[in-house]
CSV table of C-alpha atoms in Angstrom, one decimal:
chain,number,residue,atom,x,y,z
L,33,MET,CA,-4.6,31.2,-20.9
L,34,ALA,CA,-4.7,29.5,-24.3
L,35,ASP,CA,-7.9,27.9,-25.6
L,36,ARG,CA,-8.3,24.2,-25.0
L,37,SER,CA,-9.7,21.8,-27.6
L,38,VAL,CA,-11.3,18.5,-27.2
L,39,ILE,CA,-10.2,15.4,-29.1
L,40,ASP,CA,-13.4,13.8,-30.4
L,41,THR,CA,-12.2,11.7,-33.4
L,42,ARG,CA,-10.4,8.4,-33.6
L,43,SER,CA,-7.6,9.8,-35.8
L,44,GLY,CA,-7.0,12.6,-33.3
L,45,TYR,CA,-7.0,10.2,-30.4
L,46,LEU,CA,-4.5,7.8,-32.1
L,47,GLU,CA,-2.2,10.8,-32.8
L,48,ALA,CA,-2.4,11.7,-29.1
L,49,VAL,CA,-1.5,8.2,-28.1
L,50,GLU,CA,1.8,8.4,-29.9
L,51,LEU,CA,2.6,11.8,-28.3
L,52,ILE,CA,1.8,10.5,-24.8
L,53,ALA,CA,3.8,7.4,-25.3
L,54,ALA,CA,6.8,9.6,-26.3
L,55,GLY,CA,6.7,11.6,-23.1
L,56,THR,CA,8.6,11.0,-19.9
L,57,GLY,CA,7.6,10.4,-16.3
L,58,PRO,CA,4.3,9.5,-14.7
L,59,ILE,CA,0.9,10.0,-16.4
L,60,ALA,CA,-1.5,12.4,-14.8
L,61,VAL,CA,-5.1,11.3,-15.4
L,62,ASP,CA,-8.5,12.7,-14.4
L,63,ALA,CA,-12.1,12.2,-15.5
L,64,GLU,CA,-15.2,14.2,-15.3
L,65,ARG,CA,-18.7,12.7,-15.0
L,66,ALA,CA,-22.2,14.1,-14.9
L,67,SER,CA,-23.1,13.0,-11.4
L,68,GLY,CA,-26.4,14.5,-10.4
L,69,PHE,CA,-27.4,15.0,-14.0
L,70,ARG,CA,-27.1,11.6,-15.6
L,71,TYR,CA,-28.1,8.1,-14.5
L,72,SER,CA,-24.8,6.6,-15.7
L,73,GLN,CA,-21.5,7.3,-14.0
L,74,ARG,CA,-19.6,7.2,-17.3
L,75,ALA,CA,-16.8,9.6,-18.1
L,76,TYR,CA,-17.7,12.5,-20.3
L,77,LEU,CA,-14.2,14.0,-20.4
L,78,ILE,CA,-10.9,12.3,-19.7
L,79,GLN,CA,-7.8,14.5,-19.2
L,80,VAL,CA,-4.2,13.2,-19.6
L,81,PHE,CA,-1.0,15.1,-19.0
L,82,ARG,CA,2.6,13.9,-19.3
L,83,ARG,CA,5.8,15.9,-19.2
L,84,GLY,CA,7.2,16.1,-22.7
L,85,SER,CA,3.9,15.3,-24.3
L,86,GLY,CA,1.4,18.0,-23.2
L,87,THR,CA,-2.2,18.1,-22.2
L,88,PHE,CA,-4.9,16.1,-23.9
L,89,LEU,CA,-8.7,16.4,-23.4
L,90,PHE,CA,-10.6,13.4,-24.7
L,91,ASP,CA,-14.3,13.1,-25.4
L,92,PRO,CA,-15.0,9.4,-24.3
L,93,PRO,CA,-18.4,9.0,-25.9
L,94,ALA,CA,-17.0,10.1,-29.3
L,95,VAL,CA,-13.6,8.3,-29.0
L,96,GLY,CA,-15.0,5.0,-27.8
L,97,ARG,CA,-12.5,2.5,-26.4
L,98,PHE,CA,-9.0,3.6,-25.2
L,99,ASP,CA,-7.3,0.3,-25.5
L,100,GLU,CA,-4.4,1.7,-27.5
L,101,LEU,CA,-3.6,4.3,-24.9
L,102,ASN,CA,-3.8,1.8,-22.2
L,103,THR,CA,-1.3,-0.5,-24.0
L,104,ALA,CA,1.1,2.4,-24.3
L,105,ILE,CA,1.0,3.6,-20.7
L,106,ALA,CA,-0.4,0.7,-18.5
L,107,ASP,CA,3.0,-0.1,-17.0
L,108,GLU,CA,3.8,3.5,-16.2
L,109,GLU,CA,2.8,5.1,-12.9
L,110,TRP,CA,-0.5,7.0,-13.2
L,111,VAL,CA,-1.2,10.0,-10.9
L,112,LEU,CA,-4.8,10.5,-9.8
L,113,HIS,CA,-6.5,12.5,-7.1
L,114,ALA,CA,-9.0,10.4,-5.2
L,115,ALA,CA,-8.5,7.4,-7.6
L,116,THR,CA,-11.5,5.4,-6.3
L,117,GLN,CA,-13.8,8.1,-7.8
L,118,ASP,CA,-12.4,7.7,-11.3
L,119,LEU,CA,-11.1,4.1,-11.7
L,120,THR,CA,-14.5,2.6,-12.5
L,121,CYS,CA,-15.4,5.0,-15.3
L,122,LEU,CA,-11.8,4.8,-16.7
L,123,ARG,CA,-12.0,1.0,-16.7
L,124,GLU,CA,-15.3,1.1,-18.6
L,125,VAL,CA,-13.4,2.6,-21.6
L,126,GLY,CA,-10.3,0.3,-21.3
L,127,LEU,CA,-8.0,2.4,-19.1
L,128,ASP,CA,-6.7,0.3,-16.3
L,129,PRO,CA,-3.5,1.2,-14.6
L,130,SER,CA,-1.1,-1.3,-13.0
L,131,ARG,CA,0.6,1.3,-10.7
L,132,ILE,CA,-0.9,4.5,-9.3
L,133,PHE,CA,0.0,7.4,-7.0
L,134,ASP,CA,-3.1,8.8,-5.4
L,135,THR,CA,-2.4,12.4,-4.2
L,136,GLU,CA,-5.6,12.6,-2.2
L,137,LEU,CA,-5.0,9.4,-0.3
L,138,ALA,CA,-1.3,10.3,0.2
L,139,ALA,CA,-2.4,13.6,1.7
L,140,ARG,CA,-4.7,11.7,4.2
L,141,LEU,CA,-1.8,9.5,5.2
L,142,LEU,CA,0.3,12.6,5.8
L,143,GLY,CA,-2.4,13.9,8.2
L,144,MET,CA,-3.3,16.9,6.2
L,145,PRO,CA,-6.6,18.3,7.6
L,146,ARG,CA,-8.1,19.1,4.2
L,147,VAL,CA,-7.4,16.9,1.2
L,148,GLY,CA,-9.4,18.4,-1.7
L,149,LEU,CA,-7.3,19.0,-4.8
L,150,GLY,CA,-7.6,22.8,-4.6
L,151,THR,CA,-6.5,22.9,-1.0
L,152,VAL,CA,-3.6,20.5,-1.3
L,153,VAL,CA,-2.3,22.3,-4.5
L,154,GLU,CA,-2.5,25.6,-2.8
L,155,GLU,CA,-0.7,24.4,0.4
L,156,LEU,CA,2.1,22.5,-1.3
L,157,LEU,CA,2.5,24.3,-4.6
L,158,GLY,CA,1.3,27.8,-3.8
L,159,VAL,CA,-1.1,27.8,-6.7
L,160,HIS,CA,-4.8,28.7,-6.3
L,161,LEU,CA,-6.9,26.2,-8.2
L,162,ALA,CA,-10.5,27.4,-8.7
L,163,LYS,CA,-13.0,24.5,-8.4
L,164,GLU,CA,-16.2,26.3,-9.5
L,165,HIS,CA,-16.9,23.8,-12.3
L,166,SER,CA,-16.5,20.6,-10.3
L,167,ALA,CA,-20.2,20.0,-10.1
L,168,ALA,CA,-21.0,20.9,-13.7
L,169,ASP,CA,-23.0,18.8,-16.2
L,170,TRP,CA,-20.0,17.4,-18.2
L,171,SER,CA,-22.4,15.7,-20.6
L,172,THR,CA,-23.0,19.2,-22.1
L,173,ARG,CA,-21.9,19.6,-25.7
L,174,PRO,CA,-20.0,21.6,-26.7
L,175,LEU,CA,-18.1,22.0,-23.4
L,176,PRO,CA,-17.5,25.7,-22.6
L,177,GLN,CA,-13.9,27.0,-22.7
L,178,PRO,CA,-13.8,27.9,-19.0
L,179,TRP,CA,-14.7,24.3,-18.1
L,180,LEU,CA,-12.0,23.0,-20.4
L,181,VAL,CA,-9.3,25.3,-18.8
L,182,TYR,CA,-10.4,24.1,-15.4
L,183,ALA,CA,-10.2,20.5,-16.5
L,184,ALA,CA,-6.8,20.9,-18.0
L,185,LEU,CA,-5.3,22.5,-14.8
L,186,ASP,CA,-6.5,19.5,-12.8
L,187,VAL,CA,-4.0,17.3,-14.5
L,188,GLU,CA,-1.2,19.7,-15.4
L,189,LEU,CA,-0.4,20.3,-11.7
L,190,LEU,CA,-0.6,16.6,-10.7
L,191,PRO,CA,3.0,15.6,-11.5
L,192,ASP,CA,4.4,18.5,-9.5
L,193,LEU,CA,2.0,17.7,-6.6
L,194,ARG,CA,3.0,14.0,-6.7
L,195,ASP,CA,6.7,14.9,-6.4
L,196,ALA,CA,6.0,17.3,-3.5
L,197,ILE,CA,3.9,14.7,-1.6
L,198,ALA,CA,6.3,11.9,-2.3
L,199,ALA,CA,9.1,13.9,-0.6
L,200,LEU,CA,6.8,14.5,2.4
L,201,LEU,CA,6.0,10.8,2.6
L,202,ASP,CA,9.7,10.0,2.6
L,203,GLU,CA,10.4,12.5,5.4
L,204,ALA,CA,7.6,11.0,7.5
L,205,GLY,CA,8.6,7.4,6.9
L,206,LYS,CA,5.3,6.7,5.2
L,207,THR,CA,6.4,5.8,1.6
L,208,GLU,CA,5.9,2.0,2.1
L,209,ILE,CA,2.5,2.6,3.8
L,210,ALA,CA,1.4,4.7,0.8
L,211,GLN,CA,2.5,2.1,-1.7
L,212,GLN,CA,0.5,-0.6,0.1
L,213,GLU,CA,-2.5,1.7,0.1
L,214,PHE,CA,-2.2,2.5,-3.6
L,215,ALA,CA,-1.9,-1.2,-4.5
L,216,SER,CA,-5.0,-1.9,-2.4
L,217,GLU,CA,-7.0,0.7,-4.3
L,218,LEU,CA,-6.3,-1.1,-7.6
L,219,THR,CA,-7.6,-4.4,-6.2
L,220,ARG,CA,-10.6,-3.1,-4.3
L,221,GLU,CA,-14.1,-3.8,-5.5
L,222,LEU,CA,-15.3,-0.3,-6.3
L,223,THR,CA,-18.7,-1.2,-7.7
L,224,VAL,CA,-20.9,-2.5,-4.9
L,225,VAL,CA,-23.8,-4.6,-6.1
L,226,ARG,CA,-26.6,-4.5,-3.5
L,227,SER,CA,-29.3,-7.1,-3.4
L,228,GLU,CA,-31.9,-4.5,-2.5
L,229,PRO,CA,-30.7,-1.2,-3.8
L,230,TRP,CA,-34.0,0.5,-3.0
L,231,ARG,CA,-33.1,0.5,0.6
L,232,ARG,CA,-30.7,3.4,-0.2
L,233,LEU,CA,-33.8,5.6,-0.4
L,234,SER,CA,-33.1,8.6,1.8
L,235,GLY,CA,-35.6,8.7,4.7
L,236,ILE,CA,-36.6,5.1,4.4
L,237,HIS,CA,-35.9,4.5,8.1
L,238,SER,CA,-38.8,6.8,9.0
L,239,ILE,CA,-41.3,4.6,7.1
L,240,ARG,CA,-43.3,2.4,9.4
L,241,GLY,CA,-45.3,-0.7,8.3
L,242,LEU,CA,-44.4,-3.4,5.8
L,243,ARG,CA,-47.1,-2.2,3.3
L,244,ASN,CA,-45.7,1.3,3.3
L,245,LEU,CA,-42.2,-0.2,2.8
L,246,ALA,CA,-43.5,-2.2,-0.1
L,247,VAL,CA,-44.9,1.0,-1.7
L,248,ALA,CA,-41.5,2.8,-1.2
L,249,ARG,CA,-39.8,-0.2,-2.9
L,250,GLU,CA,-42.1,-0.1,-5.9
L,251,LEU,CA,-41.8,3.7,-6.3
L,252,TRP,CA,-38.0,3.5,-6.1
L,253,LEU,CA,-37.8,0.7,-8.7
L,254,SER,CA,-40.2,2.5,-11.0
L,255,ARG,CA,-38.2,5.8,-10.8
L,256,ASP,CA,-34.9,3.9,-11.3
L,257,ALA,CA,-36.3,2.2,-14.5
L,258,LEU,CA,-37.4,5.6,-15.9
L,259,ALA,CA,-34.1,7.3,-14.9
L,260,ARG,CA,-32.1,4.5,-16.6
L,261,GLU,CA,-34.3,4.8,-19.7
L,262,LEU,CA,-33.8,8.6,-19.9
L,263,ASP,CA,-30.2,8.6,-18.6
L,264,THR,CA,-31.2,11.1,-16.0
L,265,ALA,CA,-30.2,11.2,-12.3
L,266,PRO,CA,-33.2,9.7,-10.5
L,267,GLY,CA,-33.4,12.6,-8.1
L,268,ARG,CA,-34.0,15.0,-10.9
L,269,LEU,CA,-37.2,13.2,-11.8
L,270,VAL,CA,-38.7,12.9,-8.3
L,271,PRO,CA,-36.6,13.5,-5.2
L,272,ASP,CA,-36.3,10.9,-2.5
L,273,SER,CA,-38.3,13.0,-0.1
L,274,ALA,CA,-41.3,12.9,-2.4
L,275,LEU,CA,-41.2,9.1,-2.7
L,276,THR,CA,-40.9,8.8,1.1
L,277,ALA,CA,-43.9,11.1,1.6
L,278,ALA,CA,-46.0,9.1,-0.8
L,279,ALA,CA,-45.1,5.8,0.9
L,280,LYS,CA,-46.0,7.2,4.3
L,281,ALA,CA,-49.3,8.8,3.0
L,282,LEU,CA,-50.5,5.7,1.1
L,283,PRO,CA,-52.9,7.8,-1.1
L,284,ASP,CA,-56.2,6.0,-1.9
L,285,ASN,CA,-56.3,7.1,-5.6
L,286,LYS,CA,-54.4,8.9,-8.3
L,287,ARG,CA,-56.2,12.2,-7.5
L,288,ALA,CA,-55.1,12.0,-3.8
L,289,LEU,CA,-51.5,11.4,-5.0
L,290,ALA,CA,-51.6,14.4,-7.3
L,291,ALA,CA,-53.0,16.5,-4.4
L,292,LEU,CA,-50.1,15.4,-2.0
L,293,ARG,CA,-48.2,18.6,-1.6
L,294,GLU,CA,-44.9,16.8,-0.7
L,295,PHE,CA,-45.0,14.8,-3.9
L,296,THR,CA,-42.8,17.1,-6.0
L,297,GLY,CA,-40.3,16.9,-8.8
L,298,ARG,CA,-40.4,17.7,-12.5
L,299,ALA,CA,-41.8,14.2,-13.4
L,300,SER,CA,-44.1,14.0,-10.4
L,301,ARG,CA,-47.2,15.0,-12.5
L,302,THR,CA,-46.1,14.2,-16.1
L,303,GLU,CA,-45.5,10.6,-15.0
L,304,LEU,CA,-48.4,10.4,-12.6
L,305,ASP,CA,-49.8,7.2,-14.1
L,306,ARG,CA,-46.4,5.5,-13.5
L,307,TRP,CA,-46.2,6.6,-9.9
L,308,TRP,CA,-49.8,5.6,-9.2
L,309,GLY,CA,-49.1,2.2,-10.8
L,310,ALA,CA,-46.2,1.7,-8.5
L,311,ILE,CA,-48.3,2.6,-5.4
L,312,GLU,CA,-51.0,0.1,-6.5
L,313,ALA,CA,-48.4,-2.6,-6.9
L,314,GLY,CA,-47.0,-1.9,-3.5
L,315,ARG,CA,-50.5,-1.8,-1.9
L,316,THR,CA,-51.5,-5.2,-3.4
L,317,THR,CA,-48.3,-7.2,-3.5
L,318,GLU,CA,-48.0,-10.4,-1.4
L,319,ASP,CA,-44.2,-10.1,-1.6
L,320,LEU,CA,-43.8,-7.8,1.4
L,321,PRO,CA,-40.2,-6.8,2.3
L,322,VAL,CA,-38.7,-7.6,5.6
L,323,LEU,CA,-38.0,-4.8,8.0
L,324,ARG,CA,-34.2,-5.3,7.6
L,325,GLY,CA,-32.2,-6.2,4.5
L,326,ASN,CA,-30.5,-9.6,4.3
L,327,GLY,CA,-26.8,-9.9,4.8
L,328,ASP,CA,-24.3,-10.0,7.6
L,329,THR,CA,-24.7,-6.3,8.6
L,330,LEU,CA,-23.7,-5.7,12.2
L,331,PRO,CA,-26.0,-3.8,14.5
L,332,PRO,CA,-25.1,-0.1,15.0
L,333,PRO,CA,-22.5,0.4,17.7
L,334,ARG,CA,-25.0,2.3,19.9
L,335,ALA,CA,-26.9,-0.9,20.3
L,336,TRP,CA,-23.9,-3.1,21.3
L,337,ALA,CA,-24.1,-2.3,25.0
L,338,ASP,CA,-27.5,-4.0,25.2
L,339,ARG,CA,-27.1,-6.7,22.6
L,340,ASN,CA,-23.5,-7.8,23.1
L,341,PRO,CA,-21.9,-6.0,26.1
L,342,GLU,CA,-18.6,-7.9,25.8
L,343,ALA,CA,-18.2,-6.8,22.2
L,344,ASP,CA,-19.1,-3.3,23.2
L,345,GLY,CA,-16.3,-3.3,25.7
L,346,ARG,CA,-13.8,-4.7,23.2
L,347,LEU,CA,-14.8,-2.1,20.6
L,348,LYS,CA,-14.6,0.9,23.0
L,349,ALA,CA,-11.2,-0.2,24.4
L,350,ALA,CA,-9.7,-0.9,21.0
L,351,ARG,CA,-11.0,2.3,19.5
L,352,ALA,CA,-9.6,4.4,22.3
L,353,ALA,CA,-6.2,2.8,21.8
L,354,LEU,CA,-6.3,3.2,18.1
L,355,THR,CA,-7.4,6.9,18.4
L,356,ALA,CA,-4.2,7.6,20.4
L,357,LEU,CA,-2.1,5.8,17.9
L,358,SER,CA,-3.8,7.8,15.1
L,359,GLU,CA,-2.9,11.0,16.7
L,360,GLU,CA,0.6,9.9,17.4
L,361,ARG,CA,1.3,8.9,13.8
L,362,SER,CA,-0.8,11.7,12.2
L,363,ILE,CA,-2.8,9.2,10.2
L,364,PRO,CA,-6.6,9.5,10.3
L,365,LEU,CA,-8.3,6.7,12.3
L,366,GLU,CA,-10.2,5.4,9.3
L,367,ASN,CA,-7.0,5.0,7.4
L,368,LEU,CA,-5.1,3.4,10.3
L,369,LEU,CA,-7.8,0.7,10.3
L,370,THR,CA,-11.3,0.9,8.8
L,371,PRO,CA,-14.1,1.2,11.4
L,372,GLU,CA,-15.9,-1.7,9.7
L,373,THR,CA,-12.9,-4.0,10.2
L,374,LEU,CA,-12.5,-3.1,13.8
L,375,ARG,CA,-16.2,-3.6,14.5
L,376,ARG,CA,-16.2,-7.1,12.9
L,377,VAL,CA,-13.2,-8.3,14.8
L,378,ALA,CA,-14.6,-6.8,18.0
L,379,TRP,CA,-18.0,-8.5,17.4
L,380,THR,CA,-16.5,-11.9,16.6
L,381,PRO,CA,-13.0,-12.1,18.0
L,382,PRO,CA,-10.7,-15.1,17.7
L,383,ALA,CA,-11.3,-17.9,20.3
L,384,GLU,CA,-7.9,-17.2,21.8
L,385,ILE,CA,-6.9,-13.5,21.7
L,386,THR,CA,-3.3,-12.9,20.9
L,387,ALA,CA,-1.5,-10.5,18.6
L,388,ALA,CA,-1.0,-13.3,16.1
L,389,SER,CA,-4.7,-14.4,16.1
L,390,ILE,CA,-5.8,-10.7,15.8
L,391,ALA,CA,-3.4,-10.3,12.9
L,392,GLU,CA,-5.0,-13.3,11.1
L,393,ALA,CA,-8.4,-11.8,11.7
L,394,LEU,CA,-7.4,-8.4,10.4
L,395,GLU,CA,-5.9,-10.0,7.3
L,396,ALA,CA,-9.0,-12.0,6.6
L,397,HIS,CA,-11.0,-8.7,6.6
L,398,GLY,CA,-8.6,-7.1,4.1
L,399,ALA,CA,-6.3,-5.1,6.3
L,400,ARG,CA,-2.9,-4.3,4.7
L,401,PRO,CA,0.4,-5.5,6.2
L,402,TRP,CA,1.3,-2.1,7.6
L,403,GLN,CA,-2.1,-1.8,9.3
L,404,ILE,CA,-1.7,-5.3,10.9
L,405,GLU,CA,1.8,-4.6,12.1
L,406,ALA,CA,0.7,-1.2,13.6
L,407,THR,CA,-2.5,-2.4,15.3
L,408,SER,CA,-2.7,-6.1,16.0
L,409,GLN,CA,-0.8,-6.1,19.3
L,410,MET,CA,-2.6,-3.0,20.5
L,411,ILE,CA,-6.0,-4.4,19.6
L,412,ALA,CA,-5.2,-7.7,21.4
L,413,ASP,CA,-4.1,-5.9,24.5
L,414,ALA,CA,-7.3,-3.8,24.5
L,415,PHE,CA,-9.5,-6.8,24.0
L,416,VAL,CA,-7.8,-8.6,26.9
L,417,GLU,CA,-8.0,-5.6,29.2
L,418,SER,CA,-11.7,-5.1,28.4
L,419,SER,CA,-12.5,-8.7,29.4
L,420,GLN,CA,-11.0,-8.3,32.9
L,421,THR,CA,-13.4,-7.6,35.7
L,422,PRO,CA,-12.3,-5.2,38.5
L,423,ALA,CA,-11.6,-8.2,40.6
L,424,GLU,CA,-9.2,-9.6,38.1
L,425,THR,CA,-7.3,-6.3,37.6
L,426,PRO,CA,-4.1,-6.3,39.7
L,427,GLU,CA,-4.2,-3.8,42.5
L,428,THR,CA,-1.5,-1.2,42.7
L,429,ASP,CA,-0.1,0.6,45.6
L,430,SER,CA,-1.7,4.0,46.3
């Protein structure tokens, strides 16, 4: 395969914009980040392919903003695989589509059991697409040729894959469903801002005691600040397991922290003063965290039977009905209706349960028209049935 070159100048980028604008058909777009290596989720390579134009590999840090390209192609259909993974980093550099075709999401709607790009390409196009560089550090410069070949293939096959999947959607009567889902992806809030992001610390639920929790919080915040400063993935400095171990142990001094075998990581000793400072802050603060974060988080479904048995009955009845519908339509249950939406409606249902009132509740929680049409009557029936006691259930002849 021919060598690939990266466009890393403004002049080269502007020439590419003209060529892409002169092409025909949808625009295939992909982006590579350095997740697991860098703190930021910025794009370190953006790939674009269009029939009649060719393949273009851009270096975003070198090019800067992509406003000219966006102006040229914003109204065209963009083809992406798992669009929600790339839209945020594309928008950061000025690339914001108005229409998309998400081949990964479409494959889910078709009921395909495995929807990774390599698997779908092989099944529908008969092409083996190696994925050995998917977890590479794309902030590396210069980028190795094998990585660039891999990156180019990702977009060069997307238009053909889009056409194959579109035909299957038509055959299955799911074209309108897919279009509603694609439109929803473009309006979805992809960047979740958490009020207490430190609660994402892996293993935090095993920490007992408010003081220990305060130490975990200070360690997480200190690591996050250092990771941001160095543009390094936090886990590459000190893993979550090490922070959790230190929070549980509550060492009495810096020497005890250094002696803690579970406190590992490449920065665990070089930044020992920092970590000890965080532990001291957590040990002495009067701002102790609450055991649970603020917000309107529902209790886990396993606790519903004790805390709200009526809601538990509604949820189980509706979930059973939707599971059957999911299998009948070959659409994954989480795509038919998100579990969070079903839980919220089951926990706090309308005062009067009808298909219309359930439809309004689903719409309020962001369900798409096709989801509401497919599920509202079924959910209403399940809720009503779950509320009936055995005495209220009509007897049938044996």
